[in-house]
Coordinates of C-alpha atoms in Angstrom, one line a residue:
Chain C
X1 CA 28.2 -12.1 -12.9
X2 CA 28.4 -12.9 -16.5
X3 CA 25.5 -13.2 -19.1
X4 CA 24.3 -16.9 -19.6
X5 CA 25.7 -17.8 -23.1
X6 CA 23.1 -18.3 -25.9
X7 CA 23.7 -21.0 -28.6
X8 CA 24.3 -19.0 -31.5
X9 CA 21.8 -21.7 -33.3
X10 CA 19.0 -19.9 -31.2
X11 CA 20.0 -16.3 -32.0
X12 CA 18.2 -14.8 -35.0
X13 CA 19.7 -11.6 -35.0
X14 CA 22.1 -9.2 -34.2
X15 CA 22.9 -5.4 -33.9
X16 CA 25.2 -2.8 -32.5
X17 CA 23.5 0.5 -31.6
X18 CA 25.9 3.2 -30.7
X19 CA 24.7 5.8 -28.0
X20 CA 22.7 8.8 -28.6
X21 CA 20.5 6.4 -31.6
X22 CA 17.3 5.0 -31.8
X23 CA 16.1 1.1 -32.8
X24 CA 12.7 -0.5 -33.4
X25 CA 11.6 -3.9 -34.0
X26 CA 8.5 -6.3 -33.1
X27 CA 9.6 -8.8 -30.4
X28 CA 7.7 -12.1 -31.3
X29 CA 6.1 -13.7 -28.9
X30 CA 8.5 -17.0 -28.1
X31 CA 11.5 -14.7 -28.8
X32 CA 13.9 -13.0 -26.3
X33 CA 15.4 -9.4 -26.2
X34 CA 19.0 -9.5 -25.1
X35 CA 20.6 -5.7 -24.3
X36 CA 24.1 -5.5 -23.9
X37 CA 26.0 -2.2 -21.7
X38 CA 29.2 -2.6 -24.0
X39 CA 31.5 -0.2 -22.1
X40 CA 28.6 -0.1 -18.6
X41 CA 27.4 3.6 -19.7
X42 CA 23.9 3.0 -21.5
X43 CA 20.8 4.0 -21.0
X44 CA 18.6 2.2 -22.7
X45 CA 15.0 3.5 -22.6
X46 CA 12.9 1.2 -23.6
X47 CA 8.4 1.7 -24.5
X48 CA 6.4 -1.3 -25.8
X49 CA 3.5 -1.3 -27.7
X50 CA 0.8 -4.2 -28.6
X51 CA 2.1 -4.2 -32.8
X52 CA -1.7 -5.2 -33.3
X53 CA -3.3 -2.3 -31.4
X54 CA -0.8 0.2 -30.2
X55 CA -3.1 1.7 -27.7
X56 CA -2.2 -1.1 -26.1
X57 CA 1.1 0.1 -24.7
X58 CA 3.3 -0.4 -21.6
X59 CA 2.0 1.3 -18.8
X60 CA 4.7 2.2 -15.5
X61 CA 2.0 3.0 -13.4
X62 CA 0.5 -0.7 -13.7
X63 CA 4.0 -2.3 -13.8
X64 CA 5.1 -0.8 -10.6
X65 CA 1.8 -0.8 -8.3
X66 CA 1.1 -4.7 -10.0
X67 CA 4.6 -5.8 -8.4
X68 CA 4.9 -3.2 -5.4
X69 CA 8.0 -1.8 -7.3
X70 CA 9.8 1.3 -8.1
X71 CA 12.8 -0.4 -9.3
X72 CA 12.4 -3.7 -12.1
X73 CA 15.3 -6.5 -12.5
X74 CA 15.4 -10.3 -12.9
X75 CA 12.0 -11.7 -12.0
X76 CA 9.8 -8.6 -13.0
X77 CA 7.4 -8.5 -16.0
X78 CA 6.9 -4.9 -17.8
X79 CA 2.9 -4.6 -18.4
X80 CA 0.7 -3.3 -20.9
X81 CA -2.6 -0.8 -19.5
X82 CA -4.9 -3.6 -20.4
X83 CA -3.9 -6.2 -17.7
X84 CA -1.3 -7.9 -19.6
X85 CA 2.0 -8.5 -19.8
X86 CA 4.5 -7.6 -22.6
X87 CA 8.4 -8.5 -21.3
X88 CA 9.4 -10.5 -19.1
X89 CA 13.2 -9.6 -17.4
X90 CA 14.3 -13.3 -17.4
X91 CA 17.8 -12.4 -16.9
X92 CA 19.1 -9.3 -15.5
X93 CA 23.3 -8.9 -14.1
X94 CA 22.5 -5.4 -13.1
X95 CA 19.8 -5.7 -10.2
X96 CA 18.3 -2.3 -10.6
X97 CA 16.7 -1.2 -13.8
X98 CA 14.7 2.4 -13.9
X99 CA 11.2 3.2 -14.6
X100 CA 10.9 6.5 -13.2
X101 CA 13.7 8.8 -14.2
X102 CA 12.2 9.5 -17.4
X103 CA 13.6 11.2 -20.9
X104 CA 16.0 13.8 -21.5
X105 CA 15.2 16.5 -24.3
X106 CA 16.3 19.2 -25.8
X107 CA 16.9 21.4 -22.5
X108 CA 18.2 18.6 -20.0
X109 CA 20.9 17.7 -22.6
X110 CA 21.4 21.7 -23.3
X111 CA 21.6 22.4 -19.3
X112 CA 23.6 19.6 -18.5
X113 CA 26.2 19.0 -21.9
X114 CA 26.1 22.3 -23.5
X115 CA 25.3 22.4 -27.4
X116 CA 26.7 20.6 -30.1
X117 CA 25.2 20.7 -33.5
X118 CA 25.9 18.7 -36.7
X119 CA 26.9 21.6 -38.6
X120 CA 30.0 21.8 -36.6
X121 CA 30.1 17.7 -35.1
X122 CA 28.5 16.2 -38.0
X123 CA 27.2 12.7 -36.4
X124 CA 28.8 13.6 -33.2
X125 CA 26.1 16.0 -32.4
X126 CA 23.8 16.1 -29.3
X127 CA 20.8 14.5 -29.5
X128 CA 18.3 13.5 -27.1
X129 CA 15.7 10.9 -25.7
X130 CA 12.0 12.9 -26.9
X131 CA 13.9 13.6 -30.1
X132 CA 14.9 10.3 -31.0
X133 CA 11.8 8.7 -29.4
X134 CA 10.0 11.0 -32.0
X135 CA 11.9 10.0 -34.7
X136 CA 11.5 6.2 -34.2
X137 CA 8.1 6.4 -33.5
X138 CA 7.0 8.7 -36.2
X139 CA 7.9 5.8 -38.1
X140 CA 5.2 3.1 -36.8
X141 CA 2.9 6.2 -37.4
X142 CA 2.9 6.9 -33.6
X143 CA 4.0 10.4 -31.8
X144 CA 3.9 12.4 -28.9
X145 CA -0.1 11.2 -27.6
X146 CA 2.3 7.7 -27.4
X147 CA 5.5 8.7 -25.6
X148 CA 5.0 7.8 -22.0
X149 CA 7.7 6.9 -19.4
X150 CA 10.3 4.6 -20.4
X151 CA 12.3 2.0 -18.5
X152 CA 15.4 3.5 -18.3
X153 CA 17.9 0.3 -18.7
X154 CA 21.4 0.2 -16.8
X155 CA 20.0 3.4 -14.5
X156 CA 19.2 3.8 -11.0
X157 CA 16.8 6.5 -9.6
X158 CA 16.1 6.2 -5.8
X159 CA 13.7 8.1 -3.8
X160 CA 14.3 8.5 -0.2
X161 CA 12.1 8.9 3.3
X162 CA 11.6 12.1 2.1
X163 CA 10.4 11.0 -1.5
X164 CA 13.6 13.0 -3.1
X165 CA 15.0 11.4 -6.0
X166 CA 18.6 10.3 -6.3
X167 CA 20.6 9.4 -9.9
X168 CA 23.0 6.7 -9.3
X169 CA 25.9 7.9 -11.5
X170 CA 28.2 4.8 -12.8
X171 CA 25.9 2.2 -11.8
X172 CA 26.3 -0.4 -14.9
X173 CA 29.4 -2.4 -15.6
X174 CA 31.2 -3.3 -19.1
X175 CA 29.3 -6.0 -20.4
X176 CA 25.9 -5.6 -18.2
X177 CA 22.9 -7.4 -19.6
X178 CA 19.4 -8.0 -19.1
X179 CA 17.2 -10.4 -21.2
X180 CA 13.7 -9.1 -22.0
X181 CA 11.2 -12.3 -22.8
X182 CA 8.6 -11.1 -25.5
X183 CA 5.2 -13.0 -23.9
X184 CA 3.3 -10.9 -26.2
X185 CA 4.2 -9.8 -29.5
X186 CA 5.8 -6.4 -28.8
X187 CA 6.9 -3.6 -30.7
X188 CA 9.9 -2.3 -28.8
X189 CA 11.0 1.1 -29.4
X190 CA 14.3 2.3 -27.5
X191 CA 16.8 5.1 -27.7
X192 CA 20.2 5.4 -26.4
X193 CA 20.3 9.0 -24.8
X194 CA 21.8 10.1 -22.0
X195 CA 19.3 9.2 -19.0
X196 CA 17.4 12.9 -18.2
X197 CA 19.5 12.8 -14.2
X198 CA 22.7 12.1 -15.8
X199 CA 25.4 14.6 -14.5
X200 CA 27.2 16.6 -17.0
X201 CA 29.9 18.3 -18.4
X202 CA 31.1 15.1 -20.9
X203 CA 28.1 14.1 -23.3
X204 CA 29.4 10.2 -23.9
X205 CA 26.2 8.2 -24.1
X206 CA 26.7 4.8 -23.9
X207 CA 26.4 2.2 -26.8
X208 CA 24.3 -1.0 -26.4
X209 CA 24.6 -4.5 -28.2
X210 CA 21.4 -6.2 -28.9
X211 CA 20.3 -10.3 -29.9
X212 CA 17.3 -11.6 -30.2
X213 CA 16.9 -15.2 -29.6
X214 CA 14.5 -18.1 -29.4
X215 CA 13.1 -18.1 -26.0
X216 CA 13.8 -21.5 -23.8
X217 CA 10.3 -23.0 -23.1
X218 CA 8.3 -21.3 -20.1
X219 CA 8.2 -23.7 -17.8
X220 CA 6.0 -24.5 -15.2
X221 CA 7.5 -22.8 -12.4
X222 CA 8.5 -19.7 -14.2
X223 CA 10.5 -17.0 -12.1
X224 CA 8.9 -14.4 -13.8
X225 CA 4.9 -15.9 -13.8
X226 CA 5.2 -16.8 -10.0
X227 CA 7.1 -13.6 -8.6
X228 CA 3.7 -12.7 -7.2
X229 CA 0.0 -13.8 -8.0
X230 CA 0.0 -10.6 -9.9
X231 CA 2.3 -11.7 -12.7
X232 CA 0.5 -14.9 -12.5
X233 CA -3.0 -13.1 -13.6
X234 CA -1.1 -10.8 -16.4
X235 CA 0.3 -14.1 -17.7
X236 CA -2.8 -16.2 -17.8
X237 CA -4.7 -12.6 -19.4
X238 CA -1.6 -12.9 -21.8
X239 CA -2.4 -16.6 -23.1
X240 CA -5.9 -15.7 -23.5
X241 CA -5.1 -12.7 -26.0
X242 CA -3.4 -15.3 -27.8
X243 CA -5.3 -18.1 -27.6
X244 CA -6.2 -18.8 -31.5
X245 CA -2.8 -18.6 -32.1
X246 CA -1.8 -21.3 -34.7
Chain W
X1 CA 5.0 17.1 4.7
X2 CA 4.1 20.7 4.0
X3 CA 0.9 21.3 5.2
X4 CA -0.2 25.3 4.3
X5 CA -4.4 26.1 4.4
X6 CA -5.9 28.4 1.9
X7 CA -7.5 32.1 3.0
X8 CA -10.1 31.3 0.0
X9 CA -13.6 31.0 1.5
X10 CA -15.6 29.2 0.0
X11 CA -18.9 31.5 -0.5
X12 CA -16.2 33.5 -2.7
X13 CA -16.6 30.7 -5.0
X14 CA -17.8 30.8 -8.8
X15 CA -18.7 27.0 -9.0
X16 CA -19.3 24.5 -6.5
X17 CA -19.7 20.7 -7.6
X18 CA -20.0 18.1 -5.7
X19 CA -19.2 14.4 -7.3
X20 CA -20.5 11.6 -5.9
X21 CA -17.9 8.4 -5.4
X22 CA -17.4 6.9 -8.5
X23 CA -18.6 9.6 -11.0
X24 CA -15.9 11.5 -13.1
X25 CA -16.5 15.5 -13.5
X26 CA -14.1 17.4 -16.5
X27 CA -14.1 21.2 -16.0
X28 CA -12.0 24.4 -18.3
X29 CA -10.2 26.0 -15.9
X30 CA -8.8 29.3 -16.5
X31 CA -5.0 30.9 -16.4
X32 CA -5.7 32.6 -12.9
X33 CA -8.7 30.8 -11.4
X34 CA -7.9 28.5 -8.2
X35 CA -9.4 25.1 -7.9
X36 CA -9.8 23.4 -4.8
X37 CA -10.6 19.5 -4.3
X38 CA -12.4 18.4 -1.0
X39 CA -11.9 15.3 0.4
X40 CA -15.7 15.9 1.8
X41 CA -15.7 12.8 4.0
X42 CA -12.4 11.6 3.9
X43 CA -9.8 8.9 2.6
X44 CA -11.0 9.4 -0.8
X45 CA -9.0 9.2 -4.3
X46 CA -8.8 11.9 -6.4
X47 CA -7.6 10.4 -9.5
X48 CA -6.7 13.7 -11.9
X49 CA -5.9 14.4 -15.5
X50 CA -4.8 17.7 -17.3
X51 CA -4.9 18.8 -20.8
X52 CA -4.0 21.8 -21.9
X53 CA -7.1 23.9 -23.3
X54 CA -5.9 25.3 -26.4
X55 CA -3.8 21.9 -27.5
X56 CA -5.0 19.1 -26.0
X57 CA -3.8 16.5 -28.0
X58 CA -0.6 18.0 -27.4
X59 CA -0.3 19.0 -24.2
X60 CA -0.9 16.8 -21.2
X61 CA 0.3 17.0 -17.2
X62 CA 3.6 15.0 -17.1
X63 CA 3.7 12.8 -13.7
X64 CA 7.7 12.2 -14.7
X65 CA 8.4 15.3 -15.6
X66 CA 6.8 17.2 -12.9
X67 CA 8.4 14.7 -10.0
X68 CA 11.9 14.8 -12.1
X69 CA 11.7 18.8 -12.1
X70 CA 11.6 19.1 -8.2
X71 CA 13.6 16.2 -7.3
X72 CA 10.4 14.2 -5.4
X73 CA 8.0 11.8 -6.1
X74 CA 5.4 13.2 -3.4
X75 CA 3.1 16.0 -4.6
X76 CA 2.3 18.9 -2.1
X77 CA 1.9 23.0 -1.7
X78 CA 4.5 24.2 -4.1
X79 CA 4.7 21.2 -6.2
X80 CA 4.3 23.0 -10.0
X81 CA 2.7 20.7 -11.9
X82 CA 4.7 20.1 -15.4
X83 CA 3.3 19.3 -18.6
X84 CA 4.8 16.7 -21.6
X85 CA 5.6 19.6 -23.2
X86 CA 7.9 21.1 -19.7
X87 CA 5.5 24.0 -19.0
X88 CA 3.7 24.7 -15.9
X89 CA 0.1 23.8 -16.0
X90 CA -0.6 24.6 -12.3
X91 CA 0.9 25.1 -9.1
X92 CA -0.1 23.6 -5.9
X93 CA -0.8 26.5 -3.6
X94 CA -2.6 25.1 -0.4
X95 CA -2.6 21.5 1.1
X96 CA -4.1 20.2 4.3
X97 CA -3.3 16.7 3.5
X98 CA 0.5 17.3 2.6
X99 CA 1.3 14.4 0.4
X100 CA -0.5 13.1 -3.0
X101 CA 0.7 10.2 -5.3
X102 CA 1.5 10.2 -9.0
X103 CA 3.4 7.3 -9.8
X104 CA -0.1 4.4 -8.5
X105 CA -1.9 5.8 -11.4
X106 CA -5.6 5.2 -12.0
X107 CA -7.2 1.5 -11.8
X108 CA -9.2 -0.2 -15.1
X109 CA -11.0 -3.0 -15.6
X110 CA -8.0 -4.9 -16.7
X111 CA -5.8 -3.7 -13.9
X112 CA -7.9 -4.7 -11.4
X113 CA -8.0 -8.1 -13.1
X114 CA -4.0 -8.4 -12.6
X115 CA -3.9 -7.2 -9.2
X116 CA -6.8 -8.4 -7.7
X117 CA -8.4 -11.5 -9.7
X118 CA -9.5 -12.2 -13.2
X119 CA -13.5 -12.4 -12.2
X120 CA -13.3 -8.2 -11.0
X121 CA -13.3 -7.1 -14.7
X122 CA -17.1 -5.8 -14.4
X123 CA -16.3 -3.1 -11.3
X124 CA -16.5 0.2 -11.7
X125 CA -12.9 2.0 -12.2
X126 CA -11.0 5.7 -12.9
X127 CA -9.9 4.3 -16.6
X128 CA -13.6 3.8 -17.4
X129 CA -14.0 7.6 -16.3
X130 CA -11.6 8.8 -18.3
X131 CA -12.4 6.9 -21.1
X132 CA -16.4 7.7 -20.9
X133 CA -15.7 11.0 -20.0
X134 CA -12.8 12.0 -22.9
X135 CA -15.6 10.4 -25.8
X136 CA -18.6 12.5 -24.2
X137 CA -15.9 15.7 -23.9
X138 CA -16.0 16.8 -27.7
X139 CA -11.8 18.0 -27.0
X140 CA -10.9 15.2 -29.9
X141 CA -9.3 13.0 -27.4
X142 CA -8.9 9.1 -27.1
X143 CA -7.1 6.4 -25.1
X144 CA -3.9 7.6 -26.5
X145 CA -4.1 11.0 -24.6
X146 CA -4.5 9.0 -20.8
X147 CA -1.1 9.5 -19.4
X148 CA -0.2 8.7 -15.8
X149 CA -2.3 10.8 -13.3
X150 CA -2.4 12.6 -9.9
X151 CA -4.1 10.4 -7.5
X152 CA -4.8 13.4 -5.0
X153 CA -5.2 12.2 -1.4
X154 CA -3.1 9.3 -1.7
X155 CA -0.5 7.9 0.1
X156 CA 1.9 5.7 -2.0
X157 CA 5.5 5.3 -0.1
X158 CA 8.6 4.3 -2.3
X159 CA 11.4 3.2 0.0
X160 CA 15.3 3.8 -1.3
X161 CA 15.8 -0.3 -1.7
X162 CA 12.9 0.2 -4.5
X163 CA 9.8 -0.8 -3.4
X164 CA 6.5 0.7 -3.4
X165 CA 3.3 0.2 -1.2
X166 CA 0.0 1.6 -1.0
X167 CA -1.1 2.6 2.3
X168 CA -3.8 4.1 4.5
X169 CA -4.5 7.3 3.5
X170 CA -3.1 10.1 5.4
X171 CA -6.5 12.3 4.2
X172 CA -9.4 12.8 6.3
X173 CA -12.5 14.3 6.2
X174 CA -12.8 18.0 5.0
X175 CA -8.8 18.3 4.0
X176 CA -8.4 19.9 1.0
X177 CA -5.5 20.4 -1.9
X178 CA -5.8 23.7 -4.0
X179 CA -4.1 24.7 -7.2
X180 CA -4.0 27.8 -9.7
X181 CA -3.8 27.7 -13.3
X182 CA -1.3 29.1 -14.7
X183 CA -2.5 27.9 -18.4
X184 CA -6.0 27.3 -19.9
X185 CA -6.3 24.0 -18.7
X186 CA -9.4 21.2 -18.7
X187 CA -9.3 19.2 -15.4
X188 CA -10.6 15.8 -15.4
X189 CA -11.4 13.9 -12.4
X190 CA -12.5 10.4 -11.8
X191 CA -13.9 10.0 -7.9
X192 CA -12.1 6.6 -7.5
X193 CA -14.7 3.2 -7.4
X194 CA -11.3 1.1 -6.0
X195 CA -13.5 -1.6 -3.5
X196 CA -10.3 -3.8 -3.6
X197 CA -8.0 -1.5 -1.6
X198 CA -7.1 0.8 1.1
X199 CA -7.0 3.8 -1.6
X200 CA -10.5 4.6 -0.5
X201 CA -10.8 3.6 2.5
X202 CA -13.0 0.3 1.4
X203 CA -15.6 2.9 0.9
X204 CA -15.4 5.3 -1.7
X205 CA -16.9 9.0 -0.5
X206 CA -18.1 12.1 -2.7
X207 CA -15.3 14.8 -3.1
X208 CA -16.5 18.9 -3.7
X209 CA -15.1 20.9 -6.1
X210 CA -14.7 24.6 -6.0
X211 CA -12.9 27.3 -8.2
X212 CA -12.6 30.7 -7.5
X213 CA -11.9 33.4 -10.5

């Protein structure tokens, strides 16, 4: 199933991020994140944070016991720890989106890929998710007290009876997408790293086109807002945290 | 399920705490020393932070990385428990209840206004604990440093078609999970207030605390 096409009167911007890099921008509220699996290898792991306060932060824990979840697609809202929500997955051609698997660093990528450095690679070398998360949030003046789990975009981690956890390896397509509706102004801060599960030997992380684009109007009888009274209550917290807006 | 009982006793002891549903308690634990939590009456919720003692701000237990490292979501006797930082802070060493959570995380104030209704914000929750109990600690640490928990005694399924639940507990009265440092570590606990959910049975119960050198 393809992506809905967006006027290109409502998109306000546009980027290619190859894999293995690391983008940053605040999501206005009104505005809509769309990512992009170019070739159906990404990950995509994605933390938001409340541009205003970034204590304020999405929280996995509250997103996944709020909608009885351990998977999020098309319907489901990522939340912040203060009762809130932050994105809202209006659009989704994948199904199964990942907010458990985590990030890669230094010795999943070693284990897994072997080394590659930039002395010998230049911009080829191996990077990996903590690093690059790091970086990019270094840059907002955040660090490690404010890297906690990602959703892992365009990945699928499964946990059995059992509770073992299983990677689905080439889950994605070409062309996947999945449309992330700012209801709250949200500083997004992703990296394109290879997903922590991701089997080796060939380090080829997967590049992602992004648009942002005037959201259509929430209406009424919202997908998202009425999945489950839940979403419902983090909406209506939502409108109040913004309601001297202009 | 791996259930395995401990040959401490607990006489043997060097502290002995008992906390009172709803309270928090935040204790150094040293590389070596064992520390038990009793579920005194049973179905209670443990809700359980780490920091590393000499780094705090830097070093905190990982629920993602510890269930990534051993391939499972469900905590039990073995389970190593795996800091930010992908060192062992403890491993689990004894467990008569033989399944813990770490992926339900602790309930707030605002949490409880999303999943239950926007009028519960004044109850009592774990993220209050924390919160209270990290400003009295004097470690330097703030809201930033709560990461996902351990909620010990908890029984939160996932199923393989992605869904999660939260369901009776599968503790009871007097079982017991046990752990031994192996870092300086400061534990902090909040005896979970939930009234809106199974998690404590409807009626949160004190939990004992015992470390042995």
């Amino acid at each position: 199933m393809p992506a809905t096409p967006i006027a290109e009167s409502r998109i306000v911007h546009h980027e290619h991020v190859p894999g293995g890099r690391y983008w940053s921008m605040v999501v206005r509220r009104g505005f809509t994140l769309r990512l992009v699996d170019t070739h159906g290898t990404a990950n995509v792991s994605l933390l938001g944070y409340n541009p205003m306060n970034t204590l304020e932060r999405y929280n996995m824990a509250d997103t996944l016991k709020g909608q009885h979840v351990s998977r999020l697609t098309q319907g489901d809202m990522l939340f912040s720890d203060m009762g809130r929500v932050m994105l809202s997955i209006v659009e989704d051609t994948v199904g199964w989106h990942d907010p458990i698997g985590g990030i890669s660093d230094a010795d999943s990528i070693h284990e897994r890929f072997g080394e590659a450095r930039f002395q010998e690679h230049r911009n080829d070398f191996y990077r990996n998710g903590r690093e690059l998360f790091l970086i990019e949030l270094a840059k907002w003046g955040l660090g490690p007290r404010d890297l906690v789990s990602p959703v892992n975009f365009f990945q699928k981690v499964s946990a059995d009876d059992d509770g073992d956890l299983h990677y689905s390896a080439d889950h994605s397509h070409p062309g996947a997408s999945v449309d992330l509706r700012a209801d709250s102004d949200t500083l997004v801060i992703l990296t394109t790293a290879p997903h922590p599960m991701a089997p080796g030997p060939d380090y080829n992380p997967g590049a992602v086109d992004l648009s942002i684009y005037r959201s259509a109007p929430v209406r009424d009888d919202d997908a998202c807002i009425h999945r489950r009274p839940e979403n419902a209550r983090a909406y209506a917290n939502s409108l109040i945290a913004n309601c001297q807006e202009s | 399920m791996n259930l395995k009982p401990s040959d401490l006793e607990p006489e043997d002891a060097v502290q002995r705490t008992v906390v009172p549903a709803g309270d928090w308690w935040m204790a150094e634990i040293r590389r070596g020393q064992t520390l038990r939590i009793v579920d005194v009456e049973g179905n209670e919720a443990a809700d359980t932070l780490f920091y590393g003692l000499d780094n705090p701000q830097g070093e905190h237990y990982s629920a993602i990385d510890t269930t990534r490292r051993q391939g499972n979501v469900y905590l039990t006797t073995g389970t190593r428990l795996v800091s930010n930082n992908g060192n062992v802070m403890l491993t689990i060493t004894a467990d008569t209840c033989g399944r813990h959570d770490t992926l339900g995380g602790a309930c707030s104030a605002e949490a409880n206004q999303m999943r239950y209704a926007l009028d519960k914000k004044p109850m009592h929750s774990c993220r209050d604990n924390f919160l209270h109990a990290i400003q009295e600690s004097g470690y330097g640490l703030t809201k930033r440093d709560v990461a996902s928990n351990i909620n010990f005694f908890m029984n939160v399924p996932l199923t393989d078609a992605g869904s999660l639940r939260f369901e009776d507990g599968i503790s009871g009265p007097g079982k017991y999970v046990e752990m031994r440092a192996e870092m300086d570590v400061i534990a902090l606990v909040s005896n979970c207030p939930q009234l809106n959910n199974p998690c404590s049975g409807f009626d949160p119960t004190p939990l004992e605390m015992i470390i042995w050198d």
